[in-house]
Coordinates of C-alpha atoms in Angstrom, one line a residue:
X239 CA 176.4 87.0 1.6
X240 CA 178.9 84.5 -0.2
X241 CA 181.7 82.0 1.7
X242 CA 184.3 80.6 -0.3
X243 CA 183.2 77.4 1.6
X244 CA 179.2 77.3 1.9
X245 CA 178.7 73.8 3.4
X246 CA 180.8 74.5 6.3
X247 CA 180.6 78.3 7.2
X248 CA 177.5 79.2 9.6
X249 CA 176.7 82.8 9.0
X250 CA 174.6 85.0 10.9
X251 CA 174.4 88.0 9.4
X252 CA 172.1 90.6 8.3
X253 CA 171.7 93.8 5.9
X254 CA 168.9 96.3 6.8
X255 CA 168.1 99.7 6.7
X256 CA 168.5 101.5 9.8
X257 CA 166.6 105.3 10.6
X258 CA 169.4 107.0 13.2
X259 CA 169.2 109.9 15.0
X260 CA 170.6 112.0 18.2
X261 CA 168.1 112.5 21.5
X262 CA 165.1 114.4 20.9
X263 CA 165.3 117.6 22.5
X264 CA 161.9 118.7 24.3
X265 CA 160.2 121.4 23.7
X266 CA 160.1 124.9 25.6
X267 CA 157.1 125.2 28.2
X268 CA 154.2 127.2 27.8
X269 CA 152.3 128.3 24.8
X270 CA 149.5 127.3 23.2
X271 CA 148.3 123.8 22.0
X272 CA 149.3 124.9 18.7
X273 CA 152.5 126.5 19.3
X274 CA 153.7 123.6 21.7
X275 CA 152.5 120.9 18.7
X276 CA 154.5 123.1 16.0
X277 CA 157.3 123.3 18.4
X278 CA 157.4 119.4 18.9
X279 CA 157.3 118.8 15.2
X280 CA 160.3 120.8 14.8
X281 CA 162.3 119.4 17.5
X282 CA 161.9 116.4 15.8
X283 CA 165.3 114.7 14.5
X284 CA 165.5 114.3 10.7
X285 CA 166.3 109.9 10.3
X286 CA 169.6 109.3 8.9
X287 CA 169.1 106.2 6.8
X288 CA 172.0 104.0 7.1
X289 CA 173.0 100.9 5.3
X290 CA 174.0 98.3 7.9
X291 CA 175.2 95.0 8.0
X292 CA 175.7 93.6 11.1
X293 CA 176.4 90.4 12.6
X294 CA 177.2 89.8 16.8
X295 CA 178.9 86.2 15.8
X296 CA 179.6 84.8 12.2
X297 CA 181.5 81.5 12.3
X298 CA 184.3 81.5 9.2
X299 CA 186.1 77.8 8.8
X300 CA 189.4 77.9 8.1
X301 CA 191.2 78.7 4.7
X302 CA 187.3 80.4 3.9
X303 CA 186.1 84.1 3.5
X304 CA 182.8 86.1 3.5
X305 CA 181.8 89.0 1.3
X306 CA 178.8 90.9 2.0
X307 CA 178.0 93.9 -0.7
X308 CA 176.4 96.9 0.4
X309 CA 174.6 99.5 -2.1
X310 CA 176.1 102.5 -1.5
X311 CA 173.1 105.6 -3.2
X312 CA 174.7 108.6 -2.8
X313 CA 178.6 110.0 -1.3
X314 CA 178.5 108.7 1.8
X315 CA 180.5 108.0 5.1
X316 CA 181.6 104.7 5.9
X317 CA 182.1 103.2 10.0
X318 CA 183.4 99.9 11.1
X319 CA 184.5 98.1 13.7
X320 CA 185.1 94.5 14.4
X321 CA 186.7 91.9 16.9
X322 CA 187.4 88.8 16.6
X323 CA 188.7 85.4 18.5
X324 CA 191.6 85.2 16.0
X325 CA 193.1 87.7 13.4
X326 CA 191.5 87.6 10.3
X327 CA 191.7 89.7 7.3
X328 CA 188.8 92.7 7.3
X329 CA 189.0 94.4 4.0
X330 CA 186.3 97.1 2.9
X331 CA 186.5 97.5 -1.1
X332 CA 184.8 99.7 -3.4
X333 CA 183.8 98.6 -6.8
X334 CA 185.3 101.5 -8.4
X335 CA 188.3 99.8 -10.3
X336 CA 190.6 100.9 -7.9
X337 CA 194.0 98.8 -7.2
X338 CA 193.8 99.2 -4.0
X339 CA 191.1 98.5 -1.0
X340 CA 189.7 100.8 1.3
X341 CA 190.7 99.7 4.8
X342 CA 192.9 96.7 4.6
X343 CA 193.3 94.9 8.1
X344 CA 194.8 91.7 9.3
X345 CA 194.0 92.0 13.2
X346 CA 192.0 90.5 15.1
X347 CA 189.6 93.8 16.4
X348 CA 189.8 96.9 14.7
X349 CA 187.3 100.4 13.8
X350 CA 187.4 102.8 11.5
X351 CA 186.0 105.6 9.6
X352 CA 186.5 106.9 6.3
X353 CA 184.1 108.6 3.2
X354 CA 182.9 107.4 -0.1
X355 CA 182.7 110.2 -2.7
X356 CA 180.7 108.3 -5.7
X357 CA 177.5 106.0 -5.3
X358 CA 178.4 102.0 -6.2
X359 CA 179.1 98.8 -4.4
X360 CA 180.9 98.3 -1.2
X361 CA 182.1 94.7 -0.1
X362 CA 182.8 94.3 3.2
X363 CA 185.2 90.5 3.5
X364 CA 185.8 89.0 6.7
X365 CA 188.7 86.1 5.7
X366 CA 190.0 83.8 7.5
X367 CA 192.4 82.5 4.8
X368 CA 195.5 82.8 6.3
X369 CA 194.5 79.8 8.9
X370 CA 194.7 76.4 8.1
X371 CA 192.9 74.3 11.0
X372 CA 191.3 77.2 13.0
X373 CA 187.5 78.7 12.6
X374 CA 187.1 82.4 13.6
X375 CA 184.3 83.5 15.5
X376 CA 183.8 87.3 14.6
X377 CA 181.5 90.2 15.4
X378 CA 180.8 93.1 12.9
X379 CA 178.8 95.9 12.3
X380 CA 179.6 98.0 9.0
X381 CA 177.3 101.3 8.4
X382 CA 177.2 103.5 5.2
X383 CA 175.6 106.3 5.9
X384 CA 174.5 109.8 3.5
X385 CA 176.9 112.5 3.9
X386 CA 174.0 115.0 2.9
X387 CA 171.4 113.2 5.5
X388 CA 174.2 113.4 8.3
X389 CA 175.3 117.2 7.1
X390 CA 171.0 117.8 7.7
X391 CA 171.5 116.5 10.7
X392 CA 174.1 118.4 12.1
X393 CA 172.7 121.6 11.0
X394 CA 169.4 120.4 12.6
X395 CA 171.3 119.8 15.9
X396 CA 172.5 123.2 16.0
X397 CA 169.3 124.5 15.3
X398 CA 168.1 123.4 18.6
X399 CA 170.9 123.9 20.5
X400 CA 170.6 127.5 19.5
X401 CA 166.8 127.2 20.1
X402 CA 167.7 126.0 23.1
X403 CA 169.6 128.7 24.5
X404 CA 167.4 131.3 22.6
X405 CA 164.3 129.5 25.3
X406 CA 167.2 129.8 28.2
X407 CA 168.5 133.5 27.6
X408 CA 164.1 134.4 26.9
X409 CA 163.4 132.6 30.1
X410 CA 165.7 134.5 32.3
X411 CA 165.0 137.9 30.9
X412 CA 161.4 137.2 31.7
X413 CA 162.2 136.5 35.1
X414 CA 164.5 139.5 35.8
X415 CA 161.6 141.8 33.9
X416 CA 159.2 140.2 36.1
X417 CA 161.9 141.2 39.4
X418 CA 162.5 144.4 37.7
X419 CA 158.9 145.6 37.5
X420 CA 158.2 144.2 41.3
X421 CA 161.0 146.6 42.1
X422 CA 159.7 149.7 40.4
X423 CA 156.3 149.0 42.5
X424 CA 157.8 148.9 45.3
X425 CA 160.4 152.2 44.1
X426 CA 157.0 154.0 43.8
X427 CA 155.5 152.8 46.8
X428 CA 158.7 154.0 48.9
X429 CA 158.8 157.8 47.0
X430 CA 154.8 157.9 48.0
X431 CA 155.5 157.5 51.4
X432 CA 158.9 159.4 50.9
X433 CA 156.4 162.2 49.7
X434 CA 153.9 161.7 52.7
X435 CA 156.3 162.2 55.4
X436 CA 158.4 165.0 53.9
X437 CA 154.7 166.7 53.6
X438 CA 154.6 166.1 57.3
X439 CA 157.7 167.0 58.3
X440 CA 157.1 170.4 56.7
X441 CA 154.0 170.7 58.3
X442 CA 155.7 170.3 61.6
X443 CA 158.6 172.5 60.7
X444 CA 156.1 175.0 59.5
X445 CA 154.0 174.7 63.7
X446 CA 157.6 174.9 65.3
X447 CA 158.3 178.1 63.4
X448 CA 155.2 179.3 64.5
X449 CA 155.3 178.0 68.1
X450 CA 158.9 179.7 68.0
X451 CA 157.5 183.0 67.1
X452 CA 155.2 183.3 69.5
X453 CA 157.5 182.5 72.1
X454 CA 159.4 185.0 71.2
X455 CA 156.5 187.5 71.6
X456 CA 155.8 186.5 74.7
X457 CA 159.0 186.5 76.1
X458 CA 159.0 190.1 74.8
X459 CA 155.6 191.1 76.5
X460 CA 156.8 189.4 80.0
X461 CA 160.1 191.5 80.0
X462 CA 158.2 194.5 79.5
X463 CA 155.4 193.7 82.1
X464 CA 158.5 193.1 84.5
X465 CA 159.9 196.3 84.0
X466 CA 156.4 198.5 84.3
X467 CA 156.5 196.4 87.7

């Protein structure tokens, strides 16, 4: 970290390496000790190592600036924000020879995002230039993180989101197989009985036909008797 004016200017900053990542989805339920530790392993979040600097309140005299370089390894994507008890001048610049900065911001709060397509320096200046008698009192926090580490984990968070719903959509169809099979039993157990009673209500057609017939016999055999009489 440089200040135009060292003796004066009370910086607390810092620049660290930071390991980011989403929520940690859990696991499905069920399976073996195995399956559930493979399962965990791959629901766990690749890091996306960010270079940070951060500070919650640097103190920048009047007519003084701070510059903070930050090593930038590989195309990357740059996020900012900022506030501050005065407007200041917030400039992100790459070290590429171009004319021009980055951002470029007189205000006093501001965010941002944009991408860096070549490894090489990054300074982030916080100035407070434009003021003659007046310290600013600003918070910061400037991360550069991988485009390819934040591209893994994108596609790694739609890999378990679509796990996810694969566990959901495999968790309901073995609950209606499980409702589909206790309806078949009890199908079979209906036609059994189905099958029992139409047995016996053969049977008993088959006794009143009988019954019927002999009736009619001896309907027969009176009338004649009656007649002889």
């Amino acid at each position: 970290v440089r200040s135009s004016d060292p003796s004066s200017a009370t910086i607390a900053a810092s620049m660290s390496v930071s390991s980011l990542s989403a929520a940690t989805a859990q696991p499905p339920p069920g399976g073996s000790s195995r399956a559930q530790t493979l399962c965990e392993a791959a629901s766990e979040d690749p890091p996306v190592e960010c270079t940070v600097w951060s500070t919650s309140a640097i103190t920048i005299p009047a007519g003084s600036s701070v510059d903070v370089p930050l090593l930038v390894l590989e195309p990357s994507v740059c996020s900012f924000d900022f506030k501050s008890d005065m407007q200041i001048e917030f400039q992100l610049e790459l070290a590429d020879g171009r004319p021009e900065a980055a951002v470029a911001m007189y205000e006093d709060h501001g965010k941002g995002s944009f991408t860096i397509p070549t490894p090489g320096l990054l300074h982030a200046t916080l100035g407070n230039t434009a003021s003659l008698v007046t310290t600013a009192t600003v918070a910061c926090r400037v991360y550069v993180c991988p485009i390819s580490q934040l591209l893994r984990a994108e596609r790694h968070k739609r890999f378990l989101a679509i796990q996810a719903a694969i566990n959901s959509a495999s968790e309901e169809l073995f609950v209606l197989e499980e409702e589909q099979s206790a309806r078949r039993t009890e199908e079979q157990s209906l036609r059994e009985i189905i099958a029992e009673m139409q047995s016996r209500l053969d049977e008993v057609t088959a006794d009143m036909a009988r019954t019927e017939r002999r009736a009619a016999l001896l309907r027969e055999e009176v009338t004649a008797l009656r007649t002889q009489a």
